[in-house]
PDB file of C-alpha atoms in Angstrom:
ATOM      1  CA  UNK A   1      -4.796   2.093  -3.089  1.00 41.00           C
ATOM      2  CA  UNK A   2      -1.310   2.942  -2.350  1.00 38.00           C
ATOM      3  CA  UNK A   3       1.627   0.505  -2.770  1.00 38.00           C
ATOM      4  CA  UNK A   4       2.603  -0.375   0.720  1.00 44.00           C
ATOM      5  CA  UNK A   5       3.265  -3.969   1.420  1.00 41.00           C
ATOM      6  CA  UNK A   6       6.923  -4.408   3.249  1.00 47.00           C
ATOM      7  CA  UNK A   7       7.215  -0.771   4.442  1.00 54.00           C
ATOM      8  CA  UNK A   8      10.789   0.276   5.423  1.00 44.00           C
ATOM      9  CA  UNK A   9      11.117   0.258   9.006  1.00 45.00           C
ATOM     10  CA  UNK A  10       8.290  -1.875   9.927  1.00 53.00           C
ATOM     11  CA  UNK A  11       8.967  -4.064  13.167  1.00 50.00           C
ATOM     12  CA  UNK A  12      10.222  -3.849  16.602  1.00 45.00           C
ATOM     13  CA  UNK A  13      13.044  -4.917  18.934  1.00 43.00           C
ATOM     14  CA  UNK A  14      10.412  -7.146  20.603  1.00 45.00           C
ATOM     15  CA  UNK A  15      10.232  -9.094  17.372  1.00 43.00           C
ATOM     16  CA  UNK A  16      13.669 -10.773  18.050  1.00 44.00           C
ATOM     17  CA  UNK A  17      12.158 -13.466  20.468  1.00 47.00           C
ATOM     18  CA  UNK A  18      11.515 -15.144  17.344  1.00 48.00           C
ATOM     19  CA  UNK A  19       7.693 -16.027  18.450  1.00 70.00           C
ATOM     20  CA  UNK A  20       6.202 -13.743  16.113  1.00 78.00           C
ATOM     21  CA  UNK A  21       2.880 -14.698  14.367  1.00 92.00           C
ATOM     22  CA  UNK A  22       3.640 -15.761  10.785  1.00 94.00           C
ATOM     23  CA  UNK A  23       2.760 -13.525   7.893  1.00 94.00           C
ATOM     24  CA  UNK A  24       1.098 -16.451   6.379  1.00 95.00           C
ATOM     25  CA  UNK A  25      -1.083 -16.903   9.297  1.00 96.00           C
ATOM     26  CA  UNK A  26      -1.945 -12.941   9.373  1.00 96.00           C
ATOM     27  CA  UNK A  27      -2.779 -13.212   5.643  1.00 96.00           C
ATOM     28  CA  UNK A  28      -5.417 -15.685   6.132  1.00 97.00           C
ATOM     29  CA  UNK A  29      -6.687 -14.241   9.303  1.00 97.00           C
ATOM     30  CA  UNK A  30     -10.079 -12.939  10.257  1.00 97.00           C
ATOM     31  CA  UNK A  31     -10.284  -9.272  10.812  1.00 97.00           C
ATOM     32  CA  UNK A  32     -12.924  -6.804  12.262  1.00 96.00           C
ATOM     33  CA  UNK A  33     -14.588  -4.620   9.630  1.00 94.00           C
ATOM     34  CA  UNK A  34     -17.365  -2.284   9.536  1.00 92.00           C
ATOM     35  CA  UNK A  35     -17.818  -2.813   5.671  1.00 91.00           C
ATOM     36  CA  UNK A  36     -19.623  -6.062   5.997  1.00 92.00           C
ATOM     37  CA  UNK A  37     -22.895  -7.033   7.677  1.00 90.00           C
ATOM     38  CA  UNK A  38     -21.127  -9.685   9.364  1.00 90.00           C
ATOM     39  CA  UNK A  39     -18.561  -7.216  10.937  1.00 92.00           C
ATOM     40  CA  UNK A  40     -15.976  -9.601  10.238  1.00 95.00           C
ATOM     41  CA  UNK A  41     -13.833 -10.703   7.211  1.00 96.00           C
ATOM     42  CA  UNK A  42     -11.437 -13.749   6.444  1.00 96.00           C
ATOM     43  CA  UNK A  43      -8.411 -12.979   4.001  1.00 96.00           C
ATOM     44  CA  UNK A  44      -7.259 -15.458   1.871  1.00 95.00           C
ATOM     45  CA  UNK A  45      -3.628 -15.075   0.731  1.00 94.00           C
ATOM     46  CA  UNK A  46      -3.581 -11.497   2.229  1.00 94.00           C
ATOM     47  CA  UNK A  47      -7.088 -10.336   0.435  1.00 95.00           C
ATOM     48  CA  UNK A  48     -10.406 -10.444   0.573  1.00 96.00           C
ATOM     49  CA  UNK A  49     -13.133  -9.575  -2.436  1.00 95.00           C
ATOM     50  CA  UNK A  50     -16.790  -9.144  -2.364  1.00 94.00           C
ATOM     51  CA  UNK A  51     -17.628  -8.625  -6.506  1.00 92.00           C
ATOM     52  CA  UNK A  52     -21.463  -7.675  -5.410  1.00 90.00           C
ATOM     53  CA  UNK A  53     -20.475  -4.954  -3.025  1.00 89.00           C
ATOM     54  CA  UNK A  54     -17.196  -3.875  -5.255  1.00 91.00           C
ATOM     55  CA  UNK A  55     -15.283  -4.487  -1.871  1.00 94.00           C
ATOM     56  CA  UNK A  56     -11.489  -5.433  -1.666  1.00 94.00           C
ATOM     57  CA  UNK A  57      -9.608  -5.514   1.581  1.00 96.00           C
ATOM     58  CA  UNK A  58      -5.875  -5.908   1.205  1.00 95.00           C
ATOM     59  CA  UNK A  59      -3.188  -6.429   4.084  1.00 96.00           C
ATOM     60  CA  UNK A  60      -0.656  -3.817   3.300  1.00 92.00           C
ATOM     61  CA  UNK A  61       2.002  -4.289   6.080  1.00 93.00           C
ATOM     62  CA  UNK A  62       2.442  -5.460   9.767  1.00 95.00           C
ATOM     63  CA  UNK A  63       4.783  -5.258  12.675  1.00 95.00           C
ATOM     64  CA  UNK A  64       5.564  -7.535  15.322  1.00 95.00           C
ATOM     65  CA  UNK A  65       5.635  -6.900  19.086  1.00 95.00           C
ATOM     66  CA  UNK A  66       3.899  -7.480  22.359  1.00 96.00           C
ATOM     67  CA  UNK A  67       0.654  -5.634  22.604  1.00 96.00           C
ATOM     68  CA  UNK A  68      -1.065  -7.101  25.727  1.00 94.00           C
ATOM     69  CA  UNK A  69       1.851  -7.602  28.167  1.00 93.00           C
ATOM     70  CA  UNK A  70       1.786 -11.651  27.881  1.00 92.00           C
ATOM     71  CA  UNK A  71       5.512 -11.518  26.445  1.00 91.00           C
ATOM     72  CA  UNK A  72       4.294 -13.150  23.426  1.00 93.00           C
ATOM     73  CA  UNK A  73       4.513 -11.429  19.874  1.00 94.00           C
ATOM     74  CA  UNK A  74       1.525 -10.013  18.905  1.00 96.00           C
ATOM     75  CA  UNK A  75       1.095  -8.042  15.502  1.00 97.00           C
ATOM     76  CA  UNK A  76      -0.190  -4.627  14.028  1.00 97.00           C
ATOM     77  CA  UNK A  77      -1.556  -4.842  10.904  1.00 97.00           C
ATOM     78  CA  UNK A  78      -2.875  -2.145   8.289  1.00 96.00           C
ATOM     79  CA  UNK A  79      -5.579  -3.048   6.009  1.00 96.00           C
ATOM     80  CA  UNK A  80      -6.289  -1.063   2.752  1.00 95.00           C
ATOM     81  CA  UNK A  81     -10.150  -1.053   1.949  1.00 95.00           C
ATOM     82  CA  UNK A  82     -11.265  -0.399  -1.520  1.00 93.00           C
ATOM     83  CA  UNK A  83     -15.102   0.074  -1.386  1.00 91.00           C
ATOM     84  CA  UNK A  84     -15.486   0.725  -5.337  1.00 85.00           C
ATOM     85  CA  UNK A  85     -15.513   4.471  -4.947  1.00 81.00           C
ATOM     86  CA  UNK A  86     -13.067   7.191  -5.112  1.00 79.00           C
ATOM     87  CA  UNK A  87     -11.778   6.877  -1.521  1.00 86.00           C
ATOM     88  CA  UNK A  88      -9.235   4.304  -0.134  1.00 91.00           C
ATOM     89  CA  UNK A  89      -9.354   3.789   3.436  1.00 94.00           C
ATOM     90  CA  UNK A  90      -6.959   2.350   5.813  1.00 95.00           C
ATOM     91  CA  UNK A  91      -7.389   0.502   9.122  1.00 96.00           C
ATOM     92  CA  UNK A  92      -4.865  -0.222  11.963  1.00 97.00           C
ATOM     93  CA  UNK A  93      -5.746  -3.781  13.359  1.00 97.00           C
ATOM     94  CA  UNK A  94      -4.222  -5.198  16.560  1.00 97.00           C
ATOM     95  CA  UNK A  95      -3.861  -8.976  16.405  1.00 97.00           C
ATOM     96  CA  UNK A  96      -2.984 -10.933  19.606  1.00 97.00           C
ATOM     97  CA  UNK A  97      -1.263 -14.119  19.797  1.00 96.00           C
ATOM     98  CA  UNK A  98      -3.507 -16.642  21.101  1.00 94.00           C
ATOM     99  CA  UNK A  99      -1.674 -19.873  21.384  1.00 90.00           C
ATOM    100  CA  UNK A 100       0.179 -18.989  18.340  1.00 91.00           C
ATOM    101  CA  UNK A 101      -3.164 -18.211  16.216  1.00 95.00           C
ATOM    102  CA  UNK A 102      -3.658 -14.729  15.385  1.00 97.00           C
ATOM    103  CA  UNK A 103      -6.882 -12.888  16.894  1.00 97.00           C
ATOM    104  CA  UNK A 104      -8.122  -9.181  15.886  1.00 97.00           C
ATOM    105  CA  UNK A 105      -9.672  -8.153  18.804  1.00 96.00           C
ATOM    106  CA  UNK A 106      -9.526  -4.163  18.274  1.00 95.00           C
ATOM    107  CA  UNK A 107      -9.105  -2.004  15.037  1.00 95.00           C
ATOM    108  CA  UNK A 108      -8.867   1.848  14.383  1.00 94.00           C
ATOM    109  CA  UNK A 109      -9.520   3.978  11.345  1.00 93.00           C
ATOM    110  CA  UNK A 110      -6.657   5.746   9.983  1.00 93.00           C
ATOM    111  CA  UNK A 111      -8.373   7.672   7.430  1.00 90.00           C
ATOM    112  CA  UNK A 112      -9.028   7.937   3.377  1.00 92.00           C
ATOM    113  CA  UNK A 113      -5.965   7.843   1.177  1.00 89.00           C
ATOM    114  CA  UNK A 114      -3.329   8.572   3.761  1.00 91.00           C
ATOM    115  CA  UNK A 115       0.243   7.751   3.024  1.00 88.00           C
ATOM    116  CA  UNK A 116       1.888   5.124   5.322  1.00 91.00           C
ATOM    117  CA  UNK A 117       5.918   5.701   6.163  1.00 89.00           C
ATOM    118  CA  UNK A 118       6.813   3.314   8.970  1.00 92.00           C
ATOM    119  CA  UNK A 119       5.241   1.467  11.705  1.00 96.00           C
ATOM    120  CA  UNK A 120       6.918  -0.603  14.681  1.00 96.00           C
ATOM    121  CA  UNK A 121       5.726  -1.721  18.243  1.00 97.00           C
ATOM    122  CA  UNK A 122       7.829  -0.261  21.067  1.00 96.00           C
ATOM    123  CA  UNK A 123       6.985  -0.966  24.668  1.00 94.00           C
ATOM    124  CA  UNK A 124       3.558  -2.294  23.826  1.00 95.00           C
ATOM    125  CA  UNK A 125       2.529   0.735  21.783  1.00 96.00           C
ATOM    126  CA  UNK A 126       2.336   0.999  17.930  1.00 97.00           C
ATOM    127  CA  UNK A 127       4.205   3.885  16.606  1.00 97.00           C
ATOM    128  CA  UNK A 128       3.050   4.975  13.099  1.00 95.00           C
ATOM    129  CA  UNK A 129       4.530   7.535  10.835  1.00 93.00           C
ATOM    130  CA  UNK A 130       2.355   8.626   8.153  1.00 91.00           C
ATOM    131  CA  UNK A 131       1.160  11.627   5.711  1.00 88.00           C
ATOM    132  CA  UNK A 132      -2.570  12.506   6.661  1.00 87.00           C
ATOM    133  CA  UNK A 133      -4.483  15.717   5.558  1.00 83.00           C
ATOM    134  CA  UNK A 134      -4.005  18.999   6.682  1.00 75.00           C
ATOM    135  CA  UNK A 135      -6.823  21.266   7.231  1.00 69.00           C
ATOM    136  CA  UNK A 136      -6.573  22.981   3.628  1.00 72.00           C
ATOM    137  CA  UNK A 137      -5.550  19.490   1.638  1.00 76.00           C
ATOM    138  CA  UNK A 138      -7.907  18.157  -0.887  1.00 82.00           C
ATOM    139  CA  UNK A 139      -8.654  14.644  -0.321  1.00 82.00           C
ATOM    140  CA  UNK A 140      -6.404  13.252  -3.010  1.00 81.00           C
ATOM    141  CA  UNK A 141      -3.288  15.016  -1.841  1.00 82.00           C
ATOM    142  CA  UNK A 142      -2.322  14.802   1.858  1.00 82.00           C
ATOM    143  CA  UNK A 143       0.592  16.662   3.015  1.00 81.00           C
ATOM    144  CA  UNK A 144       0.804  16.743   6.680  1.00 83.00           C
ATOM    145  CA  UNK A 145       3.565  14.405   8.009  1.00 86.00           C
ATOM    146  CA  UNK A 146       2.603  12.819  11.729  1.00 88.00           C
ATOM    147  CA  UNK A 147       3.559  10.149  14.063  1.00 91.00           C
ATOM    148  CA  UNK A 148       0.594   8.890  16.104  1.00 91.00           C
ATOM    149  CA  UNK A 149       0.887   6.165  19.026  1.00 94.00           C
ATOM    150  CA  UNK A 150      -1.776   3.708  19.653  1.00 95.00           C
ATOM    151  CA  UNK A 151      -2.076   1.076  22.595  1.00 94.00           C
ATOM    152  CA  UNK A 152      -4.509  -1.406  23.386  1.00 94.00           C
ATOM    153  CA  UNK A 153      -6.866  -0.564  26.431  1.00 89.00           C
ATOM    154  CA  UNK A 154      -9.337  -3.753  27.084  1.00 88.00           C
ATOM    155  CA  UNK A 155     -10.699  -4.586  23.669  1.00 88.00           C
ATOM    156  CA  UNK A 156     -10.100  -0.952  22.200  1.00 91.00           C
ATOM    157  CA  UNK A 157      -7.273   0.201  20.082  1.00 93.00           C
ATOM    158  CA  UNK A 158      -7.001   3.883  21.237  1.00 90.00           C
ATOM    159  CA  UNK A 159      -4.903   6.802  19.948  1.00 91.00           C
ATOM    160  CA  UNK A 160      -2.735   8.093  22.796  1.00 88.00           C
ATOM    161  CA  UNK A 161      -1.073  10.942  20.827  1.00 86.00           C
ATOM    162  CA  UNK A 162      -0.361  12.511  17.383  1.00 86.00           C
ATOM    163  CA  UNK A 163       2.447  14.959  16.827  1.00 83.00           C
ATOM    164  CA  UNK A 164       3.335  16.788  13.383  1.00 78.00           C
ATOM    165  CA  UNK A 165       6.787  16.267  12.152  1.00 80.00           C
ATOM    166  CA  UNK A 166       8.992  18.763  10.314  1.00 60.00           C
ATOM    167  CA  UNK A 167       8.327  19.333   6.857  1.00 56.00           C
ATOM    168  CA  UNK A 168       5.564  17.375   4.643  1.00 50.00           C
ATOM    169  CA  UNK A 169       5.782  15.980   1.284  1.00 44.00           C
ATOM    170  CA  UNK A 170       8.512  17.360  -1.240  1.00 45.00           C
ATOM    171  CA  UNK A 171       7.988  19.684  -3.885  1.00 45.00           C
ATOM    172  CA  UNK A 172       9.170  16.953  -6.227  1.00 40.00           C
ATOM    173  CA  UNK A 173       9.563  13.346  -5.683  1.00 47.00           C
ATOM    174  CA  UNK A 174      12.372  11.339  -3.915  1.00 61.00           C
ATOM    175  CA  UNK A 175      11.983   8.242  -5.752  1.00 74.00           C
ATOM    176  CA  UNK A 176      14.950   6.312  -6.558  1.00 76.00           C
ATOM    177  CA  UNK A 177      15.168   4.751 -10.152  1.00 82.00           C
ATOM    178  CA  UNK A 178      18.217   2.605 -10.712  1.00 80.00           C
ATOM    179  CA  UNK A 179      16.238   1.060 -14.094  1.00 85.00           C
ATOM    180  CA  UNK A 180      15.588   2.971 -17.288  1.00 91.00           C
ATOM    181  CA  UNK A 181      12.238   3.997 -16.074  1.00 93.00           C
ATOM    182  CA  UNK A 182       9.834   3.399 -13.177  1.00 93.00           C
ATOM    183  CA  UNK A 183       6.035   4.248 -13.322  1.00 94.00           C
ATOM    184  CA  UNK A 184       3.277   4.040 -10.716  1.00 93.00           C
ATOM    185  CA  UNK A 185      -0.334   4.919 -10.227  1.00 92.00           C
ATOM    186  CA  UNK A 186      -3.306   4.535  -7.686  1.00 88.00           C
ATOM    187  CA  UNK A 187      -6.923   3.245  -7.322  1.00 82.00           C
ATOM    188  CA  UNK A 188      -5.698   0.358  -7.141  1.00 84.00           C
ATOM    189  CA  UNK A 189      -1.919   1.077  -6.495  1.00 90.00           C
ATOM    190  CA  UNK A 190       0.322  -0.044  -9.401  1.00 94.00           C
ATOM    191  CA  UNK A 191       3.803   0.249 -10.333  1.00 94.00           C
ATOM    192  CA  UNK A 192       6.208  -0.908 -13.361  1.00 96.00           C
ATOM    193  CA  UNK A 193       9.730  -1.019 -13.571  1.00 95.00           C
ATOM    194  CA  UNK A 194      11.780  -1.076 -16.943  1.00 95.00           C
ATOM    195  CA  UNK A 195      15.184  -2.158 -17.055  1.00 93.00           C
ATOM    196  CA  UNK A 196      17.382  -4.212 -19.559  1.00 91.00           C
ATOM    197  CA  UNK A 197      16.813  -7.412 -17.073  1.00 93.00           C
ATOM    198  CA  UNK A 198      13.150  -7.355 -17.814  1.00 96.00           C
ATOM    199  CA  UNK A 199       9.872  -5.324 -17.398  1.00 97.00           C
ATOM    200  CA  UNK A 200       8.291  -6.020 -13.922  1.00 97.00           C
ATOM    201  CA  UNK A 201       4.646  -5.013 -13.246  1.00 97.00           C
ATOM    202  CA  UNK A 202       2.999  -5.164  -9.936  1.00 95.00           C
ATOM    203  CA  UNK A 203      -0.475  -4.427  -8.776  1.00 91.00           C
ATOM    204  CA  UNK A 204      -1.596  -4.348  -4.946  1.00 87.00           C
ATOM    205  CA  UNK A 205      -2.735  -7.561  -3.797  1.00 81.00           C
ATOM    206  CA  UNK A 206      -2.210  -9.244  -7.258  1.00 85.00           C
ATOM    207  CA  UNK A 207       1.440 -10.226  -7.347  1.00 85.00           C
ATOM    208  CA  UNK A 208       4.154  -9.778  -9.502  1.00 94.00           C
ATOM    209  CA  UNK A 209       4.135 -10.131 -13.332  1.00 96.00           C
ATOM    210  CA  UNK A 210       7.459 -10.454 -15.347  1.00 97.00           C
ATOM    211  CA  UNK A 211       7.817  -9.637 -18.999  1.00 97.00           C
ATOM    212  CA  UNK A 212      11.074  -9.808 -21.025  1.00 97.00           C
ATOM    213  CA  UNK A 213      12.946  -6.536 -22.148  1.00 96.00           C
ATOM    214  CA  UNK A 214      12.468  -5.024 -25.496  1.00 92.00           C
ATOM    215  CA  UNK A 215      13.754  -1.657 -26.552  1.00 92.00           C
ATOM    216  CA  UNK A 216      11.449   0.711 -27.108  1.00 93.00           C
ATOM    217  CA  UNK A 217       9.671   2.198 -30.239  1.00 93.00           C
ATOM    218  CA  UNK A 218       9.498   6.010 -30.472  1.00 87.00           C
ATOM    219  CA  UNK A 219       6.214   7.713 -31.558  1.00 77.00           C
ATOM    220  CA  UNK A 220       6.377  11.631 -31.457  1.00 74.00           C
ATOM    221  CA  UNK A 221       9.072  11.442 -28.829  1.00 75.00           C
ATOM    222  CA  UNK A 222       7.141   9.009 -26.766  1.00 87.00           C
ATOM    223  CA  UNK A 223       8.886   5.909 -25.957  1.00 91.00           C
ATOM    224  CA  UNK A 224       6.643   2.673 -26.055  1.00 95.00           C
ATOM    225  CA  UNK A 225       7.512  -0.423 -24.369  1.00 96.00           C
ATOM    226  CA  UNK A 226       5.777  -3.361 -25.621  1.00 96.00           C
ATOM    227  CA  UNK A 227       6.243  -7.156 -24.312  1.00 97.00           C
ATOM    228  CA  UNK A 228       4.461 -10.201 -23.859  1.00 95.00           C
ATOM    229  CA  UNK A 229       4.708 -13.703 -22.277  1.00 96.00           C
ATOM    230  CA  UNK A 230       2.561 -17.054 -23.040  1.00 95.00           C
ATOM    231  CA  UNK A 231      -0.322 -15.582 -20.568  1.00 95.00           C
ATOM    232  CA  UNK A 232       0.180 -11.728 -20.565  1.00 96.00           C
ATOM    233  CA  UNK A 233       0.896  -8.801 -22.574  1.00 97.00           C
ATOM    234  CA  UNK A 234       2.083  -5.365 -21.570  1.00 97.00           C
ATOM    235  CA  UNK A 235       2.255  -1.941 -23.523  1.00 97.00           C
ATOM    236  CA  UNK A 236       3.862   1.024 -21.619  1.00 97.00           C
ATOM    237  CA  UNK A 237       3.530   4.568 -23.336  1.00 96.00           C
ATOM    238  CA  UNK A 238       5.477   7.420 -21.696  1.00 94.00           C
ATOM    239  CA  UNK A 239       5.320  11.016 -22.348  1.00 89.00           C
ATOM    240  CA  UNK A 240       7.929  13.655 -21.148  1.00 81.00           C
ATOM    241  CA  UNK A 241       5.027  16.144 -19.346  1.00 79.00           C
ATOM    242  CA  UNK A 242       4.427  17.285 -15.732  1.00 70.00           C
ATOM    243  CA  UNK A 243       2.551  14.780 -13.815  1.00 81.00           C
ATOM    244  CA  UNK A 244       1.483  14.851 -10.141  1.00 79.00           C
ATOM    245  CA  UNK A 245       0.474  11.703  -8.283  1.00 82.00           C
ATOM    246  CA  UNK A 246      -2.975  11.916  -7.232  1.00 80.00           C
ATOM    247  CA  UNK A 247      -2.378  10.603  -3.676  1.00 77.00           C
ATOM    248  CA  UNK A 248       0.920  11.604  -2.733  1.00 73.00           C
ATOM    249  CA  UNK A 249       1.266  15.171  -4.472  1.00 74.00           C
ATOM    250  CA  UNK A 250       4.522  14.108  -5.500  1.00 77.00           C
ATOM    251  CA  UNK A 251       5.757  15.534  -9.007  1.00 73.00           C
ATOM    252  CA  UNK A 252       7.407  13.538 -11.785  1.00 80.00           C
ATOM    253  CA  UNK A 253       8.430  14.527 -15.330  1.00 77.00           C
ATOM    254  CA  UNK A 254       6.832  11.772 -17.075  1.00 85.00           C
ATOM    255  CA  UNK A 255       3.235  10.662 -17.825  1.00 91.00           C
ATOM    256  CA  UNK A 256       2.679   6.915 -18.086  1.00 95.00           C
ATOM    257  CA  UNK A 257      -0.049   4.832 -19.666  1.00 95.00           C
ATOM    258  CA  UNK A 258      -0.032   0.972 -19.500  1.00 97.00           C
ATOM    259  CA  UNK A 259      -2.286  -1.544 -20.953  1.00 96.00           C
ATOM    260  CA  UNK A 260      -1.994  -4.832 -19.375  1.00 96.00           C
ATOM    261  CA  UNK A 261      -4.161  -7.579 -20.903  1.00 95.00           C
ATOM    262  CA  UNK A 262      -6.548  -5.267 -22.131  1.00 92.00           C
ATOM    263  CA  UNK A 263      -6.642  -3.364 -18.747  1.00 92.00           C
ATOM    264  CA  UNK A 264      -5.734   0.464 -18.514  1.00 94.00           C
ATOM    265  CA  UNK A 265      -3.701   2.205 -16.009  1.00 95.00           C
ATOM    266  CA  UNK A 266      -2.513   5.798 -16.106  1.00 94.00           C
ATOM    267  CA  UNK A 267       0.032   7.375 -13.590  1.00 93.00           C
ATOM    268  CA  UNK A 268       3.414   9.196 -13.322  1.00 91.00           C
ATOM    269  CA  UNK A 269       6.745   7.905 -14.453  1.00 90.00           C
ATOM    270  CA  UNK A 270      10.443   8.930 -13.330  1.00 88.00           C
ATOM    271  CA  UNK A 271      13.615   8.136 -15.743  1.00 86.00           C
ATOM    272  CA  UNK A 272      16.618   6.652 -14.291  1.00 83.00           C
ATOM    273  CA  UNK A 273      20.155   7.488 -15.092  1.00 73.00           C
ATOM    274  CA  UNK A 274      20.065   6.204 -18.534  1.00 58.00           C
ATOM    275  CA  UNK A 275      16.724   6.226 -19.941  1.00 53.00           C
TER     276      UNK A 275
END
């Protein structure tokens, strides 16, 4: 899954009314879902899990605004679905404000392994910018940047328009790194930032783990960072070798291998100004 909680640009002028549904309410609401027999799932703290089905659903981001014309702030929510295979699917959910409580009355699939950029509600419509698949793109690596507009029509969420934006993903990565290194990977999305202030590991839907900083050891030119707390341990091995993110197609100068409490993660990394 891609790291998408708190997308830049998520929001709307309508949200200034101050009557928006709370994030806590949205993270514990019931949502329409074609992935379960009951057709609905209830999130708890932003996530739903069914180990038997190997199904995980996470609330990735949301925007506030009036969707149904009643002058109350509703919400548009993006859910990320990991069904246990190679795909990671995204759904856009329209959530109306019913007496201060959220009710998901319609949803629309956005696709497999799309890349979200920003979302807002303007004049009753959801404006979503994302990178999706062009006609020749492999499933791992969408490159077509689009702006799609959605609106509620009765109990349906309908795509009104879609236009291509100039350019696509850059050849390299525009990831900004102020720390020594930042590494990231997918399925599920994770990232780790290494700085003198500490090592911060985050996995989608799992929260943040903080470790004390320790200087790396070097083995065959590969910096290795190791740290632990009373409850967790982490080891990060970086190697200066070309790496392509398997979801965004962005290019990095380092590969990364992370072992957290015995679980392995692989991905790409970028050095900061003083690695």
